[in-house]
């Protein structure tokens, strides 16, 4: 079997069969490009069609979501759930509510999720969903009616042993609450483990809100440690200002680093004193306003609507906004300014060209499916607590999260070393380690 030709054929088929789904092609290409050494060592995976099956979701759902706005006007959005792979456990992955959501975006996210979830070592398969609904500027009542309509269709496909959604961009505790309420009403079951990211008072896990950001920083810290560095005194840039960015910044500050810049879709903010997270949280989470409000409240800070946050010199960058936000030129600027490490807090924020720049420059690069696995790992901890009707303390949960991130980091390095000879190749390590765990389970479960 010619492994390269086999992978190329799978790649061609993915592009042919999923026309126009650029982000899905990108995510699939990135993984497939890494798998040559794995398939050379395990030709049985090629012989049993593992790659062809992995690239085809087990089930893809698209549905109409009608709802009535505050003016009484009927609105229609599109809902999605892609149940990608259940070899390791129930489909697990967030819901994204954002106007850019389409099938290709949900498929790229679901595909990434398979390998990310496998890397955590926990019993969770991969899936993702969402809608092109834009919660920005919508009242609580509108968001509630939308969530209820969304769940009225989706509920029949969910279950604590079947498919367990959580949040992603545009979906936080408020939306999870409305979604859970409607699921409970329709099914007449208090099935705590059917959704994760619930508020702490009724089945949510401590540290779930913080987990993705904290986890990305733990991962970056592990990467830095391999070079004998730490966060102490380091200048850090975090892109975005949502849930991942805010809690990444919080952990950087706790470890003695200083986050000097962050951003949102309107521009970026520089505060040389270190971003004041109480102020930022108030603006983004309570007032749901733009980050320019920060510079208005704190005159020593500077807001810029032009350029990018990556123009700000830093030693560690944590891209935590959205896919393909960091391109080649941003990567060149970061390298020129002496960046040591990049850990992706968001899903696929760096373009392939940017990753190539980091690789050539020899800077540490932690891909999202490893670096941001802390969120979904803590979702799995939430499922464990729900299944045992238990609730752990913040400290207990956070220490388990930290252990998972250390485990993901070690797996990336040992797998990269074993399959490519370079432990610093986290892209290879993450893709191969995630793939092997899923491929083994799929093989054992037969051709399904
Ligand atoms: N949306 C998050 C992610 O990208 C979390 C998913 C989950 O907790 O299920 O991994």
PDB file of C-alpha atoms in Angstrom, residues 190-446:
ATOM      1  CA  UNK A 190     -34.007  15.870  34.621  1.00  0.00           C
ATOM      2  CA  UNK A 191     -31.097  14.543  32.624  1.00  0.00           C
ATOM      3  CA  UNK A 192     -28.259  16.665  34.018  1.00  0.00           C
ATOM      4  CA  UNK A 193     -25.578  15.134  31.808  1.00  0.00           C
ATOM      5  CA  UNK A 194     -27.291  15.979  28.500  1.00  0.00           C
ATOM      6  CA  UNK A 195     -25.665  19.426  28.344  1.00  0.00           C
ATOM      7  CA  UNK A 196     -22.473  20.743  29.903  1.00  0.00           C
ATOM      8  CA  UNK A 197     -21.475  24.264  30.786  1.00  0.00           C
ATOM      9  CA  UNK A 198     -24.481  24.532  33.110  1.00  0.00           C
ATOM     10  CA  UNK A 199     -24.393  27.123  35.880  1.00  0.00           C
ATOM     11  CA  UNK A 200     -22.762  25.777  39.051  1.00  0.00           C
ATOM     12  CA  UNK A 201     -25.915  25.890  41.205  1.00  0.00           C
ATOM     13  CA  UNK A 202     -27.790  23.162  39.287  1.00  0.00           C
ATOM     14  CA  UNK A 203     -25.423  20.600  37.858  1.00  0.00           C
ATOM     15  CA  UNK A 204     -22.653  22.711  36.395  1.00  0.00           C
ATOM     16  CA  UNK A 205     -19.040  22.051  37.270  1.00  0.00           C
ATOM     17  CA  UNK A 206     -16.766  24.415  39.093  1.00  0.00           C
ATOM     18  CA  UNK A 207     -14.000  25.673  36.809  1.00  0.00           C
ATOM     19  CA  UNK A 208     -15.899  24.859  33.571  1.00  0.00           C
ATOM     20  CA  UNK A 209     -16.254  28.571  32.728  1.00  0.00           C
ATOM     21  CA  UNK A 210     -12.540  29.128  33.299  1.00  0.00           C
ATOM     22  CA  UNK A 211     -11.366  25.806  31.878  1.00  0.00           C
ATOM     23  CA  UNK A 212     -10.577  26.568  28.232  1.00  0.00           C
ATOM     24  CA  UNK A 213      -8.566  29.698  29.032  1.00  0.00           C
ATOM     25  CA  UNK A 214      -6.857  28.226  32.077  1.00  0.00           C
ATOM     26  CA  UNK A 215      -6.083  25.048  30.162  1.00  0.00           C
ATOM     27  CA  UNK A 216      -4.491  26.945  27.259  1.00  0.00           C
ATOM     28  CA  UNK A 217      -2.211  28.725  29.722  1.00  0.00           C
ATOM     29  CA  UNK A 218      -1.276  25.460  31.442  1.00  0.00           C
ATOM     30  CA  UNK A 219      -0.423  24.070  28.037  1.00  0.00           C
ATOM     31  CA  UNK A 220       1.682  27.137  27.154  1.00  0.00           C
ATOM     32  CA  UNK A 221       3.400  26.858  30.519  1.00  0.00           C
ATOM     33  CA  UNK A 222       4.290  23.228  29.824  1.00  0.00           C
ATOM     34  CA  UNK A 223       5.701  24.248  26.436  1.00  0.00           C
ATOM     35  CA  UNK A 224       7.760  27.051  27.999  1.00  0.00           C
ATOM     36  CA  UNK A 225       9.055  24.696  30.691  1.00  0.00           C
ATOM     37  CA  UNK A 226      10.661  22.480  28.024  1.00  0.00           C
ATOM     38  CA  UNK A 227      12.942  25.464  27.287  1.00  0.00           C
ATOM     39  CA  UNK A 228      13.495  26.318  30.928  1.00  0.00           C
ATOM     40  CA  UNK A 229      11.160  29.347  30.861  1.00  0.00           C
ATOM     41  CA  UNK A 230       8.012  30.300  32.776  1.00  0.00           C
ATOM     42  CA  UNK A 231       5.332  33.011  32.623  1.00  0.00           C
ATOM     43  CA  UNK A 232       6.955  35.137  35.337  1.00  0.00           C
ATOM     44  CA  UNK A 233       7.529  38.662  33.974  1.00  0.00           C
ATOM     45  CA  UNK A 234       6.532  37.723  30.395  1.00  0.00           C
ATOM     46  CA  UNK A 235       4.607  40.023  28.062  1.00  0.00           C
ATOM     47  CA  UNK A 236       1.574  38.221  26.698  1.00  0.00           C
ATOM     48  CA  UNK A 237      -0.945  39.055  23.980  1.00  0.00           C
ATOM     49  CA  UNK A 238      -4.362  37.404  23.986  1.00  0.00           C
ATOM     50  CA  UNK A 239      -6.660  37.893  21.020  1.00  0.00           C
ATOM     51  CA  UNK A 240     -10.398  38.045  21.592  1.00  0.00           C
ATOM     52  CA  UNK A 241     -12.148  39.127  24.775  1.00  0.00           C
ATOM     53  CA  UNK A 242     -14.705  36.358  25.214  1.00  0.00           C
ATOM     54  CA  UNK A 243     -14.781  33.504  27.668  1.00  0.00           C
ATOM     55  CA  UNK A 244     -11.524  31.885  26.524  1.00  0.00           C
ATOM     56  CA  UNK A 245      -9.524  35.133  26.347  1.00  0.00           C
ATOM     57  CA  UNK A 246     -10.674  36.508  29.691  1.00  0.00           C
ATOM     58  CA  UNK A 247      -9.815  33.399  31.685  1.00  0.00           C
ATOM     59  CA  UNK A 248      -6.565  32.830  29.800  1.00  0.00           C
ATOM     60  CA  UNK A 249      -5.571  36.349  30.854  1.00  0.00           C
ATOM     61  CA  UNK A 250      -6.642  35.679  34.429  1.00  0.00           C
ATOM     62  CA  UNK A 251      -4.367  32.621  34.653  1.00  0.00           C
ATOM     63  CA  UNK A 252      -1.437  34.439  32.987  1.00  0.00           C
ATOM     64  CA  UNK A 253      -1.698  37.128  35.670  1.00  0.00           C
ATOM     65  CA  UNK A 254      -1.896  34.485  38.410  1.00  0.00           C
ATOM     66  CA  UNK A 255       1.345  32.979  37.083  1.00  0.00           C
ATOM     67  CA  UNK A 256       3.154  36.332  37.135  1.00  0.00           C
ATOM     68  CA  UNK A 257       2.866  37.245  33.451  1.00  0.00           C
ATOM     69  CA  UNK A 258       1.331  40.440  32.071  1.00  0.00           C
ATOM     70  CA  UNK A 259      -1.349  40.487  29.366  1.00  0.00           C
ATOM     71  CA  UNK A 260      -0.765  43.788  27.594  1.00  0.00           C
ATOM     72  CA  UNK A 261      -3.301  43.487  24.782  1.00  0.00           C
ATOM     73  CA  UNK A 262      -6.574  41.855  23.763  1.00  0.00           C
ATOM     74  CA  UNK A 263      -9.152  42.446  21.020  1.00  0.00           C
ATOM     75  CA  UNK A 264     -12.670  42.075  19.699  1.00  0.00           C
ATOM     76  CA  UNK A 265     -14.142  42.289  16.212  1.00  0.00           C
ATOM     77  CA  UNK A 266     -14.027  46.119  16.378  1.00  0.00           C
ATOM     78  CA  UNK A 267     -10.286  46.445  17.067  1.00  0.00           C
ATOM     79  CA  UNK A 268      -7.685  45.934  19.763  1.00  0.00           C
ATOM     80  CA  UNK A 269      -6.717  47.341  23.105  1.00  0.00           C
ATOM     81  CA  UNK A 270      -3.281  47.901  24.647  1.00  0.00           C
ATOM     82  CA  UNK A 271      -2.810  48.453  28.361  1.00  0.00           C
ATOM     83  CA  UNK A 272       0.826  48.418  29.412  1.00  0.00           C
ATOM     84  CA  UNK A 273      -0.212  48.129  33.085  1.00  0.00           C
ATOM     85  CA  UNK A 274      -1.704  44.728  32.259  1.00  0.00           C
ATOM     86  CA  UNK A 275      -5.356  44.340  31.233  1.00  0.00           C
ATOM     87  CA  UNK A 276      -7.695  45.043  34.179  1.00  0.00           C
ATOM     88  CA  UNK A 277      -9.854  41.922  34.022  1.00  0.00           C
ATOM     89  CA  UNK A 278     -12.601  43.155  36.322  1.00  0.00           C
ATOM     90  CA  UNK A 279     -13.139  46.103  33.999  1.00  0.00           C
ATOM     91  CA  UNK A 280     -12.947  43.912  30.888  1.00  0.00           C
ATOM     92  CA  UNK A 281     -15.421  41.374  32.316  1.00  0.00           C
ATOM     93  CA  UNK A 282     -17.827  44.143  33.234  1.00  0.00           C
ATOM     94  CA  UNK A 283     -17.684  45.536  29.697  1.00  0.00           C
ATOM     95  CA  UNK A 284     -17.938  42.218  27.854  1.00  0.00           C
ATOM     96  CA  UNK A 285     -20.056  40.048  30.154  1.00  0.00           C
ATOM     97  CA  UNK A 286     -22.330  42.530  31.931  1.00  0.00           C
ATOM     98  CA  UNK A 287     -22.638  45.499  29.576  1.00  0.00           C
ATOM     99  CA  UNK A 288     -22.032  43.353  26.446  1.00  0.00           C
ATOM    100  CA  UNK A 289     -20.269  46.389  24.918  1.00  0.00           C
ATOM    101  CA  UNK A 290     -17.225  46.960  22.660  1.00  0.00           C
ATOM    102  CA  UNK A 291     -13.696  46.999  24.111  1.00  0.00           C
ATOM    103  CA  UNK A 292     -13.304  50.670  23.151  1.00  0.00           C
ATOM    104  CA  UNK A 293     -15.349  51.257  26.332  1.00  0.00           C
ATOM    105  CA  UNK A 294     -12.288  50.044  28.262  1.00  0.00           C
ATOM    106  CA  UNK A 295     -10.080  52.851  26.891  1.00  0.00           C
ATOM    107  CA  UNK A 296     -12.834  55.345  27.687  1.00  0.00           C
ATOM    108  CA  UNK A 297     -12.891  54.129  31.290  1.00  0.00           C
ATOM    109  CA  UNK A 298      -9.100  53.884  31.639  1.00  0.00           C
ATOM    110  CA  UNK A 299      -7.254  56.699  29.817  1.00  0.00           C
ATOM    111  CA  UNK A 300      -3.810  55.029  30.084  1.00  0.00           C
ATOM    112  CA  UNK A 301      -5.086  52.291  27.753  1.00  0.00           C
ATOM    113  CA  UNK A 302      -5.143  52.708  23.987  1.00  0.00           C
ATOM    114  CA  UNK A 303      -7.810  51.389  21.601  1.00  0.00           C
ATOM    115  CA  UNK A 304      -7.096  50.949  17.913  1.00  0.00           C
ATOM    116  CA  UNK A 305      -9.642  50.137  15.239  1.00  0.00           C
ATOM    117  CA  UNK A 306      -6.869  49.558  12.695  1.00  0.00           C
ATOM    118  CA  UNK A 307      -3.970  47.081  12.509  1.00  0.00           C
ATOM    119  CA  UNK A 308      -3.996  43.884  14.534  1.00  0.00           C
ATOM    120  CA  UNK A 309      -3.342  42.857  18.101  1.00  0.00           C
ATOM    121  CA  UNK A 310      -0.363  40.842  16.844  1.00  0.00           C
ATOM    122  CA  UNK A 311       1.508  44.086  16.080  1.00  0.00           C
ATOM    123  CA  UNK A 312       1.938  44.434  19.858  1.00  0.00           C
ATOM    124  CA  UNK A 313       5.316  42.920  20.845  1.00  0.00           C
ATOM    125  CA  UNK A 314       5.006  39.900  23.137  1.00  0.00           C
ATOM    126  CA  UNK A 315       6.797  36.747  24.240  1.00  0.00           C
ATOM    127  CA  UNK A 316       3.713  34.543  24.379  1.00  0.00           C
ATOM    128  CA  UNK A 317       0.656  34.828  22.110  1.00  0.00           C
ATOM    129  CA  UNK A 318      -2.646  33.142  22.886  1.00  0.00           C
ATOM    130  CA  UNK A 319      -4.965  33.489  19.856  1.00  0.00           C
ATOM    131  CA  UNK A 320      -8.379  33.052  21.466  1.00  0.00           C
ATOM    132  CA  UNK A 321     -10.864  34.721  19.114  1.00  0.00           C
ATOM    133  CA  UNK A 322     -11.877  32.637  16.096  1.00  0.00           C
ATOM    134  CA  UNK A 323     -10.724  30.595  13.099  1.00  0.00           C
ATOM    135  CA  UNK A 324      -8.140  32.018  10.700  1.00  0.00           C
ATOM    136  CA  UNK A 325      -7.682  35.248  12.640  1.00  0.00           C
ATOM    137  CA  UNK A 326      -3.856  35.016  12.617  1.00  0.00           C
ATOM    138  CA  UNK A 327      -2.365  35.010   9.125  1.00  0.00           C
ATOM    139  CA  UNK A 328       1.107  34.887   7.651  1.00  0.00           C
ATOM    140  CA  UNK A 329       1.886  38.571   8.194  1.00  0.00           C
ATOM    141  CA  UNK A 330       0.791  38.408  11.821  1.00  0.00           C
ATOM    142  CA  UNK A 331       3.040  35.394  12.329  1.00  0.00           C
ATOM    143  CA  UNK A 332       5.979  37.218  10.725  1.00  0.00           C
ATOM    144  CA  UNK A 333       5.385  40.216  13.032  1.00  0.00           C
ATOM    145  CA  UNK A 334       5.221  37.982  16.112  1.00  0.00           C
ATOM    146  CA  UNK A 335       8.450  36.189  15.197  1.00  0.00           C
ATOM    147  CA  UNK A 336      10.211  39.471  14.405  1.00  0.00           C
ATOM    148  CA  UNK A 337       9.196  40.798  17.831  1.00  0.00           C
ATOM    149  CA  UNK A 338      10.691  37.755  19.566  1.00  0.00           C
ATOM    150  CA  UNK A 339       7.694  35.535  20.366  1.00  0.00           C
ATOM    151  CA  UNK A 340       8.702  32.335  22.188  1.00  0.00           C
ATOM    152  CA  UNK A 341       5.458  30.388  22.189  1.00  0.00           C
ATOM    153  CA  UNK A 342       1.975  30.414  20.675  1.00  0.00           C
ATOM    154  CA  UNK A 343      -0.863  28.344  22.144  1.00  0.00           C
ATOM    155  CA  UNK A 344      -4.218  28.343  20.347  1.00  0.00           C
ATOM    156  CA  UNK A 345      -7.082  29.093  22.737  1.00  0.00           C
ATOM    157  CA  UNK A 346      -9.573  29.229  19.854  1.00  0.00           C
ATOM    158  CA  UNK A 347     -10.224  26.530  17.255  1.00  0.00           C
ATOM    159  CA  UNK A 348      -7.868  26.852  14.269  1.00  0.00           C
ATOM    160  CA  UNK A 349      -7.086  30.588  14.762  1.00  0.00           C
ATOM    161  CA  UNK A 350      -3.773  30.330  12.878  1.00  0.00           C
ATOM    162  CA  UNK A 351      -3.833  29.857   9.119  1.00  0.00           C
ATOM    163  CA  UNK A 352      -1.658  27.078   7.646  1.00  0.00           C
ATOM    164  CA  UNK A 353       0.685  29.782   6.292  1.00  0.00           C
ATOM    165  CA  UNK A 354       1.100  31.265   9.781  1.00  0.00           C
ATOM    166  CA  UNK A 355       1.839  27.833  11.266  1.00  0.00           C
ATOM    167  CA  UNK A 356       4.497  27.357   8.596  1.00  0.00           C
ATOM    168  CA  UNK A 357       6.163  30.642   9.653  1.00  0.00           C
ATOM    169  CA  UNK A 358       6.248  29.478  13.300  1.00  0.00           C
ATOM    170  CA  UNK A 359       7.610  26.097  12.299  1.00  0.00           C
ATOM    171  CA  UNK A 360      10.398  27.612  10.185  1.00  0.00           C
ATOM    172  CA  UNK A 361      11.328  30.041  12.958  1.00  0.00           C
ATOM    173  CA  UNK A 362      11.492  27.191  15.485  1.00  0.00           C
ATOM    174  CA  UNK A 363       9.092  28.839  17.941  1.00  0.00           C
ATOM    175  CA  UNK A 364       6.874  26.654  20.104  1.00  0.00           C
ATOM    176  CA  UNK A 365       3.411  26.205  18.598  1.00  0.00           C
ATOM    177  CA  UNK A 366       0.578  24.454  20.448  1.00  0.00           C
ATOM    178  CA  UNK A 367      -2.358  23.654  18.099  1.00  0.00           C
ATOM    179  CA  UNK A 368      -5.888  24.196  19.383  1.00  0.00           C
ATOM    180  CA  UNK A 369      -6.874  20.563  19.498  1.00  0.00           C
ATOM    181  CA  UNK A 370      -4.234  20.142  22.214  1.00  0.00           C
ATOM    182  CA  UNK A 371      -3.951  23.607  23.764  1.00  0.00           C
ATOM    183  CA  UNK A 372      -7.679  24.308  24.135  1.00  0.00           C
ATOM    184  CA  UNK A 373      -8.719  20.796  25.174  1.00  0.00           C
ATOM    185  CA  UNK A 374      -9.224  21.971  28.767  1.00  0.00           C
ATOM    186  CA  UNK A 375     -12.759  23.186  28.060  1.00  0.00           C
ATOM    187  CA  UNK A 376     -14.119  19.925  26.771  1.00  0.00           C
ATOM    188  CA  UNK A 377     -12.070  17.965  29.333  1.00  0.00           C
ATOM    189  CA  UNK A 378     -13.827  19.860  32.101  1.00  0.00           C
ATOM    190  CA  UNK A 379     -17.137  19.188  30.345  1.00  0.00           C
ATOM    191  CA  UNK A 380     -16.278  15.497  30.689  1.00  0.00           C
ATOM    192  CA  UNK A 381     -15.567  16.131  34.386  1.00  0.00           C
ATOM    193  CA  UNK A 382     -19.006  17.763  34.586  1.00  0.00           C
ATOM    194  CA  UNK A 383     -20.541  14.622  33.036  1.00  0.00           C
ATOM    195  CA  UNK A 384     -18.728  12.506  35.633  1.00  0.00           C
ATOM    196  CA  UNK A 385     -20.107  14.628  38.463  1.00  0.00           C
ATOM    197  CA  UNK A 386     -23.616  14.475  36.987  1.00  0.00           C
ATOM    198  CA  UNK A 387     -23.448  10.701  36.581  1.00  0.00           C
ATOM    199  CA  UNK A 388     -22.460  10.252  40.216  1.00  0.00           C
ATOM    200  CA  UNK A 389     -24.774  13.035  41.474  1.00  0.00           C
ATOM    201  CA  UNK A 390     -21.742  14.632  43.008  1.00  0.00           C
ATOM    202  CA  UNK A 391     -20.166  18.083  42.963  1.00  0.00           C
ATOM    203  CA  UNK A 392     -16.467  18.657  43.426  1.00  0.00           C
ATOM    204  CA  UNK A 393     -14.787  21.773  44.779  1.00  0.00           C
ATOM    205  CA  UNK A 394     -13.144  24.327  42.504  1.00  0.00           C
ATOM    206  CA  UNK A 395      -9.687  23.215  43.672  1.00  0.00           C
ATOM    207  CA  UNK A 396     -10.418  19.531  43.076  1.00  0.00           C
ATOM    208  CA  UNK A 397     -11.781  20.199  39.583  1.00  0.00           C
ATOM    209  CA  UNK A 398      -8.988  22.572  38.634  1.00  0.00           C
ATOM    210  CA  UNK A 399      -6.313  20.145  39.754  1.00  0.00           C
ATOM    211  CA  UNK A 400      -7.896  17.441  37.547  1.00  0.00           C
ATOM    212  CA  UNK A 401      -7.957  19.918  34.643  1.00  0.00           C
ATOM    213  CA  UNK A 402      -4.279  20.721  35.187  1.00  0.00           C
ATOM    214  CA  UNK A 403      -3.455  16.993  35.208  1.00  0.00           C
ATOM    215  CA  UNK A 404      -5.351  16.464  31.931  1.00  0.00           C
ATOM    216  CA  UNK A 405      -3.437  19.325  30.287  1.00  0.00           C
ATOM    217  CA  UNK A 406      -0.106  17.943  31.452  1.00  0.00           C
ATOM    218  CA  UNK A 407      -1.159  14.571  30.041  1.00  0.00           C
ATOM    219  CA  UNK A 408      -2.134  16.087  26.674  1.00  0.00           C
ATOM    220  CA  UNK A 409       1.178  17.916  26.518  1.00  0.00           C
ATOM    221  CA  UNK A 410       3.220  14.814  27.328  1.00  0.00           C
ATOM    222  CA  UNK A 411       1.285  12.734  24.788  1.00  0.00           C
ATOM    223  CA  UNK A 412       1.944  15.318  22.072  1.00  0.00           C
ATOM    224  CA  UNK A 413       5.665  15.300  22.759  1.00  0.00           C
ATOM    225  CA  UNK A 414       6.154  11.552  23.112  1.00  0.00           C
ATOM    226  CA  UNK A 415       4.052  10.831  19.999  1.00  0.00           C
ATOM    227  CA  UNK A 416       5.838  13.530  17.968  1.00  0.00           C
ATOM    228  CA  UNK A 417       9.175  12.083  19.027  1.00  0.00           C
ATOM    229  CA  UNK A 418       8.109   8.516  18.229  1.00  0.00           C
ATOM    230  CA  UNK A 419       6.559   9.280  14.825  1.00  0.00           C
ATOM    231  CA  UNK A 420       8.664  12.185  13.548  1.00  0.00           C
ATOM    232  CA  UNK A 421      11.772  12.354  15.686  1.00  0.00           C
ATOM    233  CA  UNK A 422      11.094  15.914  16.915  1.00  0.00           C
ATOM    234  CA  UNK A 423       9.285  16.281  20.247  1.00  0.00           C
ATOM    235  CA  UNK A 424       8.661  19.993  19.543  1.00  0.00           C
ATOM    236  CA  UNK A 425       6.345  19.120  16.633  1.00  0.00           C
ATOM    237  CA  UNK A 426       3.095  19.484  18.587  1.00  0.00           C
ATOM    238  CA  UNK A 427       1.013  19.486  15.385  1.00  0.00           C
ATOM    239  CA  UNK A 428       2.258  16.036  14.436  1.00  0.00           C
ATOM    240  CA  UNK A 429       2.043  14.786  18.024  1.00  0.00           C
ATOM    241  CA  UNK A 430      -1.528  15.992  18.593  1.00  0.00           C
ATOM    242  CA  UNK A 431      -2.843  14.700  15.278  1.00  0.00           C
ATOM    243  CA  UNK A 432      -1.192  11.294  15.496  1.00  0.00           C
ATOM    244  CA  UNK A 433      -1.939  10.692  19.196  1.00  0.00           C
ATOM    245  CA  UNK A 434      -5.609  11.669  18.743  1.00  0.00           C
ATOM    246  CA  UNK A 435      -5.888   9.638  15.565  1.00  0.00           C
ATOM    247  CA  UNK A 436      -4.388   6.452  17.030  1.00  0.00           C
ATOM    248  CA  UNK A 437      -6.792   6.402  19.964  1.00  0.00           C
ATOM    249  CA  UNK A 438      -9.838   6.839  17.707  1.00  0.00           C
ATOM    250  CA  UNK A 439      -8.551   4.439  15.033  1.00  0.00           C
ATOM    251  CA  UNK A 440      -7.953   1.703  17.619  1.00  0.00           C
ATOM    252  CA  UNK A 441     -11.486   2.025  18.954  1.00  0.00           C
ATOM    253  CA  UNK A 442     -13.001   2.118  15.453  1.00  0.00           C
ATOM    254  CA  UNK A 443     -11.056  -1.001  14.485  1.00  0.00           C
ATOM    255  CA  UNK A 444     -12.236  -2.878  17.566  1.00  0.00           C
ATOM    256  CA  UNK A 445     -15.862  -1.895  16.918  1.00  0.00           C
ATOM    257  CA  UNK A 446     -15.893  -3.194  13.340  1.00  0.00           C
TER     258      UNK A 446
END
